Every structure is written in structure tokens, then in C-alpha cells.
Coordinates of C-alpha atoms in Angstrom, one line a residue:
X1 CA -18.5 -0.4 -0.6
X2 CA -17.1 -2.9 1.7
X3 CA -16.9 -0.3 4.4
X4 CA -20.0 1.2 4.9
X5 CA -21.4 -2.3 4.5
X6 CA -19.3 -2.9 7.3
X7 CA -20.6 0.1 9.2
X8 CA -24.5 -0.8 8.3
X9 CA -23.5 -4.0 10.2
X10 CA -22.3 -2.9 13.2
X11 CA -25.4 -0.9 13.4
X12 CA -28.1 -3.3 12.6
X13 CA -25.9 -5.8 15.1
X14 CA -26.5 -2.8 17.3
X15 CA -30.3 -1.9 17.1
X16 CA -30.6 -5.5 17.2
X17 CA -28.9 -6.9 20.7
X18 CA -28.2 -3.2 22.4
X19 CA -24.4 -4.1 21.5
X20 CA -22.2 -0.3 22.4
X21 CA -19.8 0.5 19.2
X22 CA -18.5 3.4 17.7
X23 CA -17.6 4.3 13.8
X24 CA -14.3 5.8 13.2
X25 CA -14.2 7.0 9.6
X26 CA -10.7 7.6 9.3
X27 CA -8.7 9.9 7.2
X28 CA -5.0 8.7 5.5
X29 CA -3.9 7.2 8.5
X30 CA 0.0 7.4 8.4
X31 CA 3.1 6.9 10.6
X32 CA 6.0 4.5 11.5
X33 CA 5.4 1.0 11.2
X34 CA 3.3 1.4 8.6
X35 CA 4.5 -1.0 5.4
X36 CA 3.6 1.8 2.6
X37 CA 2.0 0.2 -0.7
X38 CA 0.7 2.2 -3.7
X39 CA -2.5 0.9 -3.4
X40 CA -2.4 1.9 1.0
X41 CA 0.1 3.6 3.2
X42 CA 0.8 6.3 0.1
X43 CA 2.8 8.3 3.2
X44 CA 4.8 5.9 4.3
X45 CA 5.6 4.5 0.4
X46 CA 6.7 8.1 -0.4
X47 CA 9.3 8.5 2.0
X48 CA 10.6 4.7 1.8
X49 CA 10.9 5.5 -1.8
X50 CA 13.3 8.7 -1.4
X51 CA 14.9 6.5 1.5
X52 CA 15.7 3.4 -0.8
X53 CA 15.9 5.3 -4.2
X54 CA 13.0 3.9 -5.6
X55 CA 10.8 5.6 -8.7
X56 CA 7.2 6.6 -8.1
X57 CA 4.5 8.0 -10.1
X58 CA 2.4 10.7 -10.2
X59 CA -1.3 8.7 -11.5
X60 CA -3.5 10.8 -13.6
X61 CA -4.8 14.3 -13.1
X62 CA -2.2 15.1 -15.9
X63 CA 0.8 13.4 -14.0
X64 CA 1.3 16.4 -12.1
X65 CA 1.0 15.3 -8.7
X66 CA -1.7 17.6 -7.5
X67 CA -4.4 15.1 -5.9
X68 CA -4.4 16.3 -2.1
X69 CA -5.4 14.2 1.2
X70 CA -5.2 15.2 4.8
X71 CA -2.9 13.3 6.5
X72 CA -3.6 12.0 10.3
X73 CA -0.6 10.3 12.4
X74 CA -1.7 7.4 14.0
X75 CA -0.4 8.8 17.6
X76 CA -3.6 11.1 16.9
X77 CA -6.0 8.5 15.9
X78 CA -4.5 6.4 19.2
X79 CA -5.3 8.9 21.8
X80 CA -8.9 9.5 20.4
X81 CA -9.3 5.4 20.5
X82 CA -7.9 5.5 23.9
X83 CA -10.4 8.5 24.7
X84 CA -13.3 6.4 23.3
X85 CA -12.8 3.4 25.4
X86 CA -12.4 5.3 28.6
X87 CA -15.4 7.1 27.8
X88 CA -17.7 4.9 25.8
X89 CA -21.5 6.6 26.5
X90 CA -20.0 9.9 24.9
X91 CA -19.4 8.7 21.8
X92 CA -21.4 5.3 22.3
X93 CA -23.5 4.6 18.7
X94 CA -22.1 7.3 17.2
X95 CA -20.4 8.0 13.7
X96 CA -17.3 10.0 13.3
X97 CA -14.8 11.5 10.8
X98 CA -11.6 11.4 11.8
X99 CA -8.8 13.0 10.2
X100 CA -5.6 15.4 10.1
X101 CA -8.2 18.3 8.4
X102 CA -6.9 21.1 6.0
X103 CA -4.1 21.8 8.5
X104 CA -2.3 18.7 7.8
X105 CA -3.0 18.3 4.0
X106 CA -0.9 18.3 1.4
X107 CA -0.4 16.9 -2.3
X108 CA 1.3 14.8 -3.6
X109 CA 3.9 17.4 -4.9
X110 CA 3.9 19.0 -2.1
X111 CA 4.8 15.4 0.1
X112 CA 7.3 14.9 -3.1
X113 CA 9.4 18.4 -1.4
X114 CA 9.3 17.2 2.1
X115 CA 10.5 13.6 1.5
X116 CA 13.8 15.1 -0.8
X117 CA 13.8 17.8 2.3
X118 CA 13.7 15.2 4.5
X119 CA 15.9 12.7 3.3
X120 CA 18.2 14.7 1.5
X121 CA 17.7 12.2 -1.7
X122 CA 16.0 12.8 -5.2
X123 CA 14.5 10.2 -7.2
X124 CA 12.8 10.1 -10.7
X125 CA 9.1 10.3 -10.6
X126 CA 6.8 9.2 -13.8
X127 CA 4.0 11.4 -14.2
X128 CA 0.9 9.1 -15.9
X129 CA -1.5 10.7 -17.1
X130 CA -4.1 8.3 -17.6
X131 CA -6.8 8.8 -14.7
X132 CA -8.6 6.0 -12.2
X133 CA -12.1 6.3 -11.7
X134 CA -11.9 5.9 -7.7
X135 CA -9.5 8.7 -7.5
X136 CA -10.4 11.7 -6.1
X137 CA -8.8 15.1 -6.9
X138 CA -9.2 16.3 -3.2
X139 CA -10.8 14.9 -0.1
X140 CA -10.4 16.6 3.0
X141 CA -12.0 15.4 6.5
X142 CA -13.9 17.1 8.3
X143 CA -13.9 15.9 12.4
X144 CA -15.6 18.7 13.7
X145 CA -18.2 16.4 15.1
X146 CA -16.1 14.4 17.0
X147 CA -13.9 17.5 17.9
X148 CA -17.1 18.6 19.7
X149 CA -17.6 15.5 21.7
X150 CA -14.6 16.0 24.2
X151 CA -12.3 18.2 22.3
X152 CA -10.0 15.9 20.7
X153 CA -8.1 17.1 17.2
X154 CA -5.1 16.3 15.7
X155 CA -2.0 18.0 17.0
X156 CA 0.8 16.4 14.3
X157 CA 0.8 18.2 10.9
X158 CA 1.9 16.4 7.5
X159 CA 5.2 17.3 7.9
X160 CA 5.9 15.6 11.5
X161 CA 4.4 12.8 10.2
X162 CA 6.7 12.2 7.1
X163 CA 9.8 13.0 10.0
X164 CA 8.7 10.3 12.3
X165 CA 8.7 7.9 9.3
X166 CA 11.7 8.6 8.3
X167 CA 13.3 8.6 11.9
X168 CA 11.9 5.2 12.0
X169 CA 13.0 4.0 8.5
X170 CA 16.5 5.3 9.4
X171 CA 16.8 3.3 13.0
X172 CA 15.7 0.1 10.8
X173 CA 16.7 0.7 7.3
X174 CA 18.8 -2.5 7.0
X175 CA 15.7 -4.7 8.3
X176 CA 14.0 -3.0 5.8
X177 CA 16.2 -3.0 3.0
X178 CA 15.9 -7.2 3.5
X179 CA 12.2 -7.0 3.7
X180 CA 12.0 -5.3 -0.1
X181 CA 14.3 -8.2 -0.9
X182 CA 11.5 -10.7 0.3
X183 CA 9.4 -8.8 -0.9
X184 CA 10.9 -8.5 -4.6
X185 CA 11.0 -12.4 -4.4
X186 CA 7.9 -13.6 -3.6
X187 CA 5.9 -11.4 -5.9
X188 CA 9.0 -12.6 -8.7
X189 CA 7.7 -16.2 -7.1
X190 CA 3.9 -15.6 -7.6
X191 CA 4.3 -14.5 -11.7
X192 CA 6.0 -17.9 -11.9
X193 CA 3.8 -19.9 -9.4
X194 CA 0.9 -18.4 -12.3
X195 CA 3.0 -19.4 -15.4
X196 CA 3.8 -23.0 -14.2
X197 CA -0.1 -23.4 -13.8
X198 CA -1.3 -22.0 -17.0
X199 CA 1.5 -23.9 -18.7
X200 CA 0.6 -27.3 -16.8
X201 CA -3.2 -26.6 -18.6
X202 CA -2.1 -26.4 -21.3
X203 CA 0.1 -28.7 -22.5
X204 CA 2.5 -31.5 -20.4
X205 CA 5.6 -30.4 -19.1
X206 CA 8.8 -32.2 -17.3
X207 CA 10.5 -30.2 -14.7
X208 CA 13.8 -30.1 -13.2
X209 CA 14.7 -28.0 -10.0
X210 CA 15.8 -24.1 -10.3
X211 CA 19.2 -23.5 -10.0
X212 CA 20.6 -20.0 -9.5
X213 CA 23.1 -18.0 -12.4
X214 CA 26.3 -16.0 -12.5
X215 CA 24.7 -13.0 -12.3
X216 CA 22.2 -13.8 -9.5
X217 CA 19.2 -14.7 -11.6
X218 CA 17.5 -17.9 -11.8
X219 CA 17.0 -20.6 -14.2
X220 CA 14.2 -23.1 -14.5
X221 CA 13.9 -25.5 -16.4
X222 CA 10.9 -26.5 -18.4
X223 CA 10.8 -29.9 -21.2
X224 CA 8.0 -29.1 -23.4
X225 CA 6.6 -31.3 -25.6
X226 CA 7.5 -29.7 -28.5
X227 CA 4.1 -30.9 -30.5
X228 CA 2.3 -29.0 -27.8
X229 CA 1.3 -25.6 -27.6
X230 CA -0.3 -22.2 -25.1
X231 CA -3.4 -21.5 -26.5
X232 CA -3.8 -17.2 -26.4
X233 CA -5.9 -16.7 -29.5
X234 CA -3.9 -18.8 -30.8
X235 CA -1.4 -22.1 -30.8
X236 CA 2.2 -21.3 -30.4
X237 CA 4.6 -23.9 -30.8
X238 CA 7.1 -24.2 -27.7
X239 CA 10.3 -26.2 -28.4
X240 CA 11.9 -28.0 -25.1
X241 CA 14.0 -25.0 -23.6
X242 CA 14.8 -23.9 -20.6
X243 CA 13.1 -20.6 -19.5
X244 CA 15.2 -18.1 -17.6
X245 CA 13.8 -15.4 -15.0
X246 CA 15.8 -12.2 -15.2
X247 CA 16.3 -10.4 -11.9
X248 CA 15.3 -13.1 -9.4
X249 CA 17.5 -12.7 -6.1
X250 CA 19.0 -15.3 -5.0
X251 CA 18.7 -15.8 -1.2
X252 CA 21.3 -13.8 -0.1
X253 CA 19.4 -10.7 -1.7

């Protein structure tokens, strides 16, 4: 809905103020320098998980990994964008589907096979049968309209896209591994902040500084009045204690 709303606003401004515009509805963009997450950048995420030995999940549709998407290499998108900038009159005021199409499509299961072949590593992938309402089984871009303007077509296959991502990860393996540690620390810090926020709202506390433990986890001290409780449906008595946060990495990663 947000993407559609943005398109409608652009079209409205174009009509009202004569602003030239082009709208590209892109498929699954992927390539080097993409920081893949589970909700965005799944191609880079899949390859990174193989390179760093992290588990993945097949979610929905029986947990078989048979959802299909077409992959658009970022370099193909850049080439189209540069052509649109160089020849604005040919593209102005139009909306295009831009994707890799059928030739550059694959399922998660097929992507796993390619990642194994390219990286030389096999990782655990857990099936999760529960489906998500917004997840489409198959999405393939039809780019015929934009291809007909000046002959642009995607040149890179899904396999080449994965190979390029792998080369980039290998060339910066240490840096990216460090980023993974930082991300883990930030996520854990957010969990701690939420816990402290709820605790402060519900009962008086006295904090003392977090201290690293010998196993690399952190210990966070909270002195909580024994007669106070957190209300999650019922009162829970919290004696004074030190809460330990296992797995919170130390500064050295």
C-alpha cells in the first residue's frame, strides 16, 4: 500500500505541476553490497547464511522452499536507470515493471542448491509450514513494456547474481563477520532496553552497571523491591536479584 500511495502521489504531482517522472516497479533486486535481511534482500541473506554458517528457514507452503521469485541484478537496474536519465522523453510519465523475468527466476529450494554449489558449504534449513498471508507462491515480473522502449533487457542470471554476492562476501569476509557481531549486540541491546522500560514503569528499581562475565555474557544488576510486581495478567513477585543476559557479546565480538 505504501508503494502504491507513493506512485499515486508522484503521478498527482506530475499532472498538477508538470513534473517529469518515471516509475519503476522492481522485482527482487539483489547484488553485492546488499545487507540482506529476512524481510528484505533475501538473495543476499541466503548466500551470507551459507558463507557464515547460519541457519535458515523455509516458511509457508509446507516448508518446502518452493516459493518462486525472479531476481534482478542491481547492475541491470543501474543500466536501465542510466538509460532513463539519458533519454527522459522516451520514458517520462510511464510506469514500468522491471525484473529478471522467467529466465532469472528460481525457488528458495533452487537458491539453496546454488548457494551450496557456489560456497561449498551446507547449512541447516528448518521447515516451517505456517503460511504468511502476504507471501505469494509465485511472482514473476513481465518487463515487456520497458524492454520495448529502447531495448533494455536484464543480462545477468540468478546464478551470476549469487556468484557476484559470494565474491563480494569473500573479499570482505572479516568486515562482514564483524558487522554480524554488531547487529547481534544491537538486537540484544534493544531487548534489554525494552525490558528495562517495562520494569521501570511497573516497579521502582535501582540499577548498577553491567559487568562482563567469564563466559562472554553480561550481567545486569537490578535491585527490585520484593513487594513490587510486573503485571502481565497477574502480579509476579520479584525479589532483589541480578538478571543475567546470556549470549550478549563482549566488545571484542
